[in-house]
Amino acid sequence: MELLKKRILEEGTVVSDQVLLLDAILTHQVDPELTMEMGRAFADKFKDDGVTRIVTLESSGIAVAFATANELKVPMVFARRKRTLLADPDVLVERVPSFTKGIVTDILLSRQFISPSDRILFIDDIIANGDAARGLVRLVERSGAQLIGAGIVVEKTFQPGANALREQGIRLESLVKIKSLENGQVHFSE
C-alpha cells in the first residue's frame, strides 16, 4: 500500500532498531481517510472468505478493524486488556506479554460476542514478536469459532511474530512489510 508507506516515511519515527513510532497515523492519532483506505484494502483481501466477524485488540487495532468491518458489513468486537466493573463474567482470558509496554497483561473476550459458528478475521495495527496476536488466536480457538486469517497493517519481518502465525497455518496479510529499522531509517520489503 504505497500511500501507507509514504505516510510512514513522512510521519513515523524510528526510535531504535526494533521500534517504530506511528502515533501520528495509527497508534495515537487516527487519519480517517487513511484508516478507511486500509479497511478497504483488508476487505478486498478477505472478501471471498465468508467473514462473519472482525476481532481485534484494544486499542490501536480498533480503528482499522472498524473500517474493515464497515467494508465487509459485519460486526467488530475487540478484546479488552482490562476487566471492568461492568464486564461480562463469561469471558475468555489469556495472559500475554506486551512488546510495547514491556509487561504481561490479560486480554479478555466476551463469549457473548463470539460464537462457534463465526468465521473470524483478526485485524491489528503492528506485529512484532506476535505474543498478543497468538493470545488472541488462542481466544478465538477456545471460543470454537473458525479463524479465517489475520490482517496486519505493519508487519516487521525482522521480528518473529508474523512468521510464527504463518507456521501455525494462519493466513496473514500485511499492508506494509518492514525488513529493518537500521540506522534510524525504515526499510520496506517487496
PDB file of C-alpha atoms in Angstrom:
ATOM      1  CA  MET A   1       0.000   0.000   0.000  1.00  0.00           C
ATOM      2  CA  GLU A   2       2.000   2.919  -1.329  1.00  0.00           C
ATOM      3  CA  LEU A   3       0.057   5.646   0.491  1.00  0.00           C
ATOM      4  CA  LEU A   4       0.740   3.953   3.826  1.00  0.00           C
ATOM      5  CA  LYS A   5       4.442   3.596   3.025  1.00  0.00           C
ATOM      6  CA  LYS A   6       4.590   7.294   2.142  1.00  0.00           C
ATOM      7  CA  ARG A   7       2.899   8.291   5.403  1.00  0.00           C
ATOM      8  CA  ILE A   8       5.189   6.029   7.448  1.00  0.00           C
ATOM      9  CA  LEU A   9       8.245   7.662   5.872  1.00  0.00           C
ATOM     10  CA  GLU A  10       6.848  11.174   6.393  1.00  0.00           C
ATOM     11  CA  GLU A  11       5.314  10.820   9.857  1.00  0.00           C
ATOM     12  CA  GLY A  12       6.788   7.727  11.507  1.00  0.00           C
ATOM     13  CA  THR A  13       9.653   7.976  13.968  1.00  0.00           C
ATOM     14  CA  VAL A  14      12.318   5.290  14.248  1.00  0.00           C
ATOM     15  CA  VAL A  15      13.007   5.039  17.984  1.00  0.00           C
ATOM     16  CA  SER A  16      15.502   2.167  17.752  1.00  0.00           C
ATOM     17  CA  ASP A  17      16.436  -0.757  15.512  1.00  0.00           C
ATOM     18  CA  GLN A  18      13.370  -2.535  16.981  1.00  0.00           C
ATOM     19  CA  VAL A  19      10.778   0.218  17.489  1.00  0.00           C
ATOM     20  CA  LEU A  20       8.876   2.399  15.008  1.00  0.00           C
ATOM     21  CA  LEU A  21       6.560   5.042  16.464  1.00  0.00           C
ATOM     22  CA  LEU A  22       3.422   5.550  14.351  1.00  0.00           C
ATOM     23  CA  ASP A  23       1.455   7.777  16.734  1.00  0.00           C
ATOM     24  CA  ALA A  24       0.725  10.394  14.052  1.00  0.00           C
ATOM     25  CA  ILE A  25      -1.151   7.990  11.758  1.00  0.00           C
ATOM     26  CA  LEU A  26      -2.077   4.791  13.587  1.00  0.00           C
ATOM     27  CA  THR A  27      -1.373   4.255  17.276  1.00  0.00           C
ATOM     28  CA  HIS A  28      -2.473   7.530  18.869  1.00  0.00           C
ATOM     29  CA  GLN A  29      -3.961   9.827  16.250  1.00  0.00           C
ATOM     30  CA  VAL A  30      -6.172   8.360  13.535  1.00  0.00           C
ATOM     31  CA  ASP A  31      -6.367   9.694   9.994  1.00  0.00           C
ATOM     32  CA  PRO A  32      -9.934   8.800   8.904  1.00  0.00           C
ATOM     33  CA  GLU A  33      -9.220   8.733   5.155  1.00  0.00           C
ATOM     34  CA  LEU A  34      -6.107   6.587   5.521  1.00  0.00           C
ATOM     35  CA  THR A  35      -7.876   4.310   8.011  1.00  0.00           C
ATOM     36  CA  MET A  36     -10.856   3.767   5.705  1.00  0.00           C
ATOM     37  CA  GLU A  37      -8.450   3.038   2.842  1.00  0.00           C
ATOM     38  CA  MET A  38      -6.727   0.401   4.993  1.00  0.00           C
ATOM     39  CA  GLY A  39     -10.125  -1.098   5.807  1.00  0.00           C
ATOM     40  CA  ARG A  40     -10.945  -1.287   2.096  1.00  0.00           C
ATOM     41  CA  ALA A  41      -7.607  -2.985   1.408  1.00  0.00           C
ATOM     42  CA  PHE A  42      -8.230  -5.668   4.046  1.00  0.00           C
ATOM     43  CA  ALA A  43     -11.838  -6.136   2.934  1.00  0.00           C
ATOM     44  CA  ASP A  44     -10.627  -6.682  -0.621  1.00  0.00           C
ATOM     45  CA  LYS A  45      -8.106  -9.312   0.521  1.00  0.00           C
ATOM     46  CA  PHE A  46     -10.716 -11.276   2.525  1.00  0.00           C
ATOM     47  CA  LYS A  47     -13.957 -10.516   0.632  1.00  0.00           C
ATOM     48  CA  ASP A  48     -14.445 -14.093  -0.590  1.00  0.00           C
ATOM     49  CA  ASP A  49     -13.769 -15.823   2.739  1.00  0.00           C
ATOM     50  CA  GLY A  50     -17.192 -15.594   4.359  1.00  0.00           C
ATOM     51  CA  VAL A  51     -16.023 -13.498   7.308  1.00  0.00           C
ATOM     52  CA  THR A  52     -18.823 -13.056   9.870  1.00  0.00           C
ATOM     53  CA  ARG A  53     -16.980 -11.016  12.489  1.00  0.00           C
ATOM     54  CA  ILE A  54     -13.834  -8.913  12.897  1.00  0.00           C
ATOM     55  CA  VAL A  55     -11.835  -9.293  16.114  1.00  0.00           C
ATOM     56  CA  THR A  56      -9.046  -7.005  17.318  1.00  0.00           C
ATOM     57  CA  LEU A  57      -7.243  -5.942  20.480  1.00  0.00           C
ATOM     58  CA  GLU A  58      -7.806  -2.664  22.226  1.00  0.00           C
ATOM     59  CA  SER A  59      -6.756  -0.082  21.472  1.00  0.00           C
ATOM     60  CA  SER A  60      -4.638   0.653  18.404  1.00  0.00           C
ATOM     61  CA  GLY A  61      -6.280  -2.003  16.241  1.00  0.00           C
ATOM     62  CA  ILE A  62      -9.812  -0.722  16.777  1.00  0.00           C
ATOM     63  CA  ALA A  63      -9.941   1.983  14.088  1.00  0.00           C
ATOM     64  CA  VAL A  64      -8.653  -0.246  11.271  1.00  0.00           C
ATOM     65  CA  ALA A  65     -10.782  -3.174  12.469  1.00  0.00           C
ATOM     66  CA  PHE A  66     -13.851  -0.921  12.420  1.00  0.00           C
ATOM     67  CA  ALA A  67     -13.032   0.295   8.909  1.00  0.00           C
ATOM     68  CA  THR A  68     -12.638  -3.311   7.742  1.00  0.00           C
ATOM     69  CA  ALA A  69     -15.879  -4.382   9.431  1.00  0.00           C
ATOM     70  CA  ASN A  70     -17.669  -1.446   7.818  1.00  0.00           C
ATOM     71  CA  GLU A  71     -16.462  -2.517   4.364  1.00  0.00           C
ATOM     72  CA  LEU A  72     -17.384  -6.175   4.920  1.00  0.00           C
ATOM     73  CA  LYS A  73     -20.699  -5.246   6.606  1.00  0.00           C
ATOM     74  CA  VAL A  74     -20.012  -7.450   9.653  1.00  0.00           C
ATOM     75  CA  PRO A  75     -19.753  -6.711  13.397  1.00  0.00           C
ATOM     76  CA  MET A  76     -16.428  -5.886  15.022  1.00  0.00           C
ATOM     77  CA  VAL A  77     -15.524  -6.874  18.577  1.00  0.00           C
ATOM     78  CA  PHE A  78     -12.365  -6.007  20.465  1.00  0.00           C
ATOM     79  CA  ALA A  79     -10.625  -7.955  23.194  1.00  0.00           C
ATOM     80  CA  ARG A  80     -10.165  -5.840  26.285  1.00  0.00           C
ATOM     81  CA  ARG A  81      -6.896  -5.530  28.138  1.00  0.00           C
ATOM     82  CA  LYS A  82      -8.533  -4.833  31.496  1.00  0.00           C
ATOM     83  CA  ARG A  83     -11.536  -6.247  33.271  1.00  0.00           C
ATOM     84  CA  THR A  84     -14.130  -3.561  34.081  1.00  0.00           C
ATOM     85  CA  LEU A  85     -16.764  -3.486  36.811  1.00  0.00           C
ATOM     86  CA  LEU A  86     -19.480  -3.940  34.191  1.00  0.00           C
ATOM     87  CA  ALA A  87     -17.667  -6.681  32.295  1.00  0.00           C
ATOM     88  CA  ASP A  88     -19.448  -9.830  31.253  1.00  0.00           C
ATOM     89  CA  PRO A  89     -18.465 -12.562  33.736  1.00  0.00           C
ATOM     90  CA  ASP A  90     -18.417 -15.140  30.914  1.00  0.00           C
ATOM     91  CA  VAL A  91     -15.145 -14.155  29.278  1.00  0.00           C
ATOM     92  CA  LEU A  92     -12.242 -15.966  27.732  1.00  0.00           C
ATOM     93  CA  VAL A  93      -8.909 -14.807  29.199  1.00  0.00           C
ATOM     94  CA  GLU A  94      -5.319 -15.170  28.004  1.00  0.00           C
ATOM     95  CA  ARG A  95      -2.161 -13.780  29.613  1.00  0.00           C
ATOM     96  CA  VAL A  96       0.187 -12.225  27.064  1.00  0.00           C
ATOM     97  CA  PRO A  97       3.413 -10.220  27.159  1.00  0.00           C
ATOM     98  CA  SER A  98       3.220  -6.778  25.555  1.00  0.00           C
ATOM     99  CA  PHE A  99       6.146  -5.811  23.304  1.00  0.00           C
ATOM    100  CA  THR A 100       5.451  -2.073  23.555  1.00  0.00           C
ATOM    101  CA  LYS A 101       4.571  -1.965  27.256  1.00  0.00           C
ATOM    102  CA  GLY A 102       7.147  -4.483  28.481  1.00  0.00           C
ATOM    103  CA  ILE A 103       4.647  -6.164  30.841  1.00  0.00           C
ATOM    104  CA  VAL A 104       2.380  -9.200  30.923  1.00  0.00           C
ATOM    105  CA  THR A 105      -1.335  -8.404  30.665  1.00  0.00           C
ATOM    106  CA  ASP A 106      -4.612 -10.226  30.360  1.00  0.00           C
ATOM    107  CA  ILE A 107      -6.694  -9.989  27.222  1.00  0.00           C
ATOM    108  CA  LEU A 108     -10.384 -10.722  27.604  1.00  0.00           C
ATOM    109  CA  LEU A 109     -13.007 -11.608  25.020  1.00  0.00           C
ATOM    110  CA  SER A 110     -16.673 -11.943  25.958  1.00  0.00           C
ATOM    111  CA  ARG A 111     -18.335 -15.162  24.834  1.00  0.00           C
ATOM    112  CA  GLN A 112     -21.450 -13.026  24.286  1.00  0.00           C
ATOM    113  CA  PHE A 113     -19.947 -11.571  21.103  1.00  0.00           C
ATOM    114  CA  ILE A 114     -18.294 -14.605  19.502  1.00  0.00           C
ATOM    115  CA  SER A 115     -19.786 -18.000  18.767  1.00  0.00           C
ATOM    116  CA  PRO A 116     -18.664 -21.344  17.322  1.00  0.00           C
ATOM    117  CA  SER A 117     -20.489 -20.516  14.081  1.00  0.00           C
ATOM    118  CA  ASP A 118     -18.375 -17.379  13.488  1.00  0.00           C
ATOM    119  CA  ARG A 119     -15.733 -17.063  10.792  1.00  0.00           C
ATOM    120  CA  ILE A 120     -13.267 -14.619  12.337  1.00  0.00           C
ATOM    121  CA  LEU A 121     -10.878 -12.174  10.714  1.00  0.00           C
ATOM    122  CA  PHE A 122      -8.302 -10.806  13.159  1.00  0.00           C
ATOM    123  CA  ILE A 123      -7.128  -7.254  12.384  1.00  0.00           C
ATOM    124  CA  ASP A 124      -4.279  -5.482  14.183  1.00  0.00           C
ATOM    125  CA  ASP A 125      -2.001  -2.494  13.751  1.00  0.00           C
ATOM    126  CA  ILE A 126       1.534  -3.854  14.096  1.00  0.00           C
ATOM    127  CA  ILE A 127       3.040  -7.294  14.575  1.00  0.00           C
ATOM    128  CA  ALA A 128       6.469  -7.587  16.174  1.00  0.00           C
ATOM    129  CA  ASN A 129       7.027 -10.606  18.425  1.00  0.00           C
ATOM    130  CA  GLY A 130       3.417 -11.690  17.976  1.00  0.00           C
ATOM    131  CA  ASP A 131       2.637 -12.531  21.604  1.00  0.00           C
ATOM    132  CA  ALA A 132      -0.610 -10.550  21.710  1.00  0.00           C
ATOM    133  CA  ALA A 133      -1.659 -11.917  18.314  1.00  0.00           C
ATOM    134  CA  ARG A 134      -1.020 -15.507  19.423  1.00  0.00           C
ATOM    135  CA  GLY A 135      -3.017 -14.813  22.587  1.00  0.00           C
ATOM    136  CA  LEU A 136      -5.949 -13.562  20.541  1.00  0.00           C
ATOM    137  CA  VAL A 137      -5.699 -16.590  18.244  1.00  0.00           C
ATOM    138  CA  ARG A 138      -5.940 -18.823  21.340  1.00  0.00           C
ATOM    139  CA  LEU A 139      -9.052 -16.911  22.482  1.00  0.00           C
ATOM    140  CA  VAL A 140     -10.691 -17.432  19.092  1.00  0.00           C
ATOM    141  CA  GLU A 141      -9.785 -21.129  19.132  1.00  0.00           C
ATOM    142  CA  ARG A 142     -11.179 -21.557  22.659  1.00  0.00           C
ATOM    143  CA  SER A 143     -14.431 -19.900  21.569  1.00  0.00           C
ATOM    144  CA  GLY A 144     -14.897 -22.618  18.961  1.00  0.00           C
ATOM    145  CA  ALA A 145     -15.035 -20.065  16.135  1.00  0.00           C
ATOM    146  CA  GLN A 146     -13.009 -20.517  12.951  1.00  0.00           C
ATOM    147  CA  LEU A 147     -10.123 -18.132  12.345  1.00  0.00           C
ATOM    148  CA  ILE A 148     -10.129 -17.224   8.645  1.00  0.00           C
ATOM    149  CA  GLY A 149      -6.968 -15.152   8.784  1.00  0.00           C
ATOM    150  CA  ALA A 150      -5.195 -12.092  10.111  1.00  0.00           C
ATOM    151  CA  GLY A 151      -4.801  -8.655   8.579  1.00  0.00           C
ATOM    152  CA  ILE A 152      -1.857  -6.659   9.910  1.00  0.00           C
ATOM    153  CA  VAL A 153      -1.244  -3.030   8.970  1.00  0.00           C
ATOM    154  CA  VAL A 154       2.530  -3.108   9.582  1.00  0.00           C
ATOM    155  CA  GLU A 155       4.485  -6.360   9.664  1.00  0.00           C
ATOM    156  CA  LYS A 156       8.028  -6.170  10.995  1.00  0.00           C
ATOM    157  CA  THR A 157       9.584  -9.062   9.088  1.00  0.00           C
ATOM    158  CA  PHE A 158      12.780  -8.836  11.152  1.00  0.00           C
ATOM    159  CA  GLN A 159      10.858  -9.890  14.272  1.00  0.00           C
ATOM    160  CA  PRO A 160       9.348 -13.384  14.697  1.00  0.00           C
ATOM    161  CA  GLY A 161       5.624 -12.698  15.193  1.00  0.00           C
ATOM    162  CA  ALA A 162       4.250 -12.903  11.660  1.00  0.00           C
ATOM    163  CA  ASN A 163       6.228 -15.993  10.720  1.00  0.00           C
ATOM    164  CA  ALA A 164       5.148 -17.716  13.946  1.00  0.00           C
ATOM    165  CA  LEU A 165       1.499 -17.200  12.948  1.00  0.00           C
ATOM    166  CA  ARG A 166       2.163 -18.430   9.419  1.00  0.00           C
ATOM    167  CA  GLU A 167       3.891 -21.527  10.819  1.00  0.00           C
ATOM    168  CA  GLN A 168       0.654 -22.231  12.718  1.00  0.00           C
ATOM    169  CA  GLY A 169      -1.094 -22.312   9.349  1.00  0.00           C
ATOM    170  CA  ILE A 170      -2.714 -18.901   9.759  1.00  0.00           C
ATOM    171  CA  ARG A 171      -3.185 -16.836   6.616  1.00  0.00           C
ATOM    172  CA  LEU A 172      -1.611 -13.459   7.356  1.00  0.00           C
ATOM    173  CA  GLU A 173      -1.990 -10.485   5.014  1.00  0.00           C
ATOM    174  CA  SER A 174       0.012  -7.312   5.677  1.00  0.00           C
ATOM    175  CA  LEU A 175      -0.451  -3.906   4.092  1.00  0.00           C
ATOM    176  CA  VAL A 176       3.203  -2.980   4.610  1.00  0.00           C
ATOM    177  CA  LYS A 177       6.231  -5.112   5.443  1.00  0.00           C
ATOM    178  CA  ILE A 178       9.282  -3.563   7.070  1.00  0.00           C
ATOM    179  CA  LYS A 179      12.534  -5.525   6.826  1.00  0.00           C
ATOM    180  CA  SER A 180      14.615  -3.270   9.100  1.00  0.00           C
ATOM    181  CA  LEU A 181      14.838  -0.038  11.029  1.00  0.00           C
ATOM    182  CA  GLU A 182      18.620   0.101  10.882  1.00  0.00           C
ATOM    183  CA  ASN A 183      20.462   3.415  11.046  1.00  0.00           C
ATOM    184  CA  GLY A 184      17.279   5.241  12.019  1.00  0.00           C
ATOM    185  CA  GLN A 185      15.602   4.546   8.674  1.00  0.00           C
ATOM    186  CA  VAL A 186      12.603   2.494   7.609  1.00  0.00           C
ATOM    187  CA  HIS A 187      13.485  -0.166   5.025  1.00  0.00           C
ATOM    188  CA  PHE A 188      10.486  -1.814   3.358  1.00  0.00           C
ATOM    189  CA  SER A 189      10.283  -5.355   1.985  1.00  0.00           C
ATOM    190  CA  GLU A 190       8.879  -6.005  -1.504  1.00  0.00           C
TER     191      GLU A 190
END
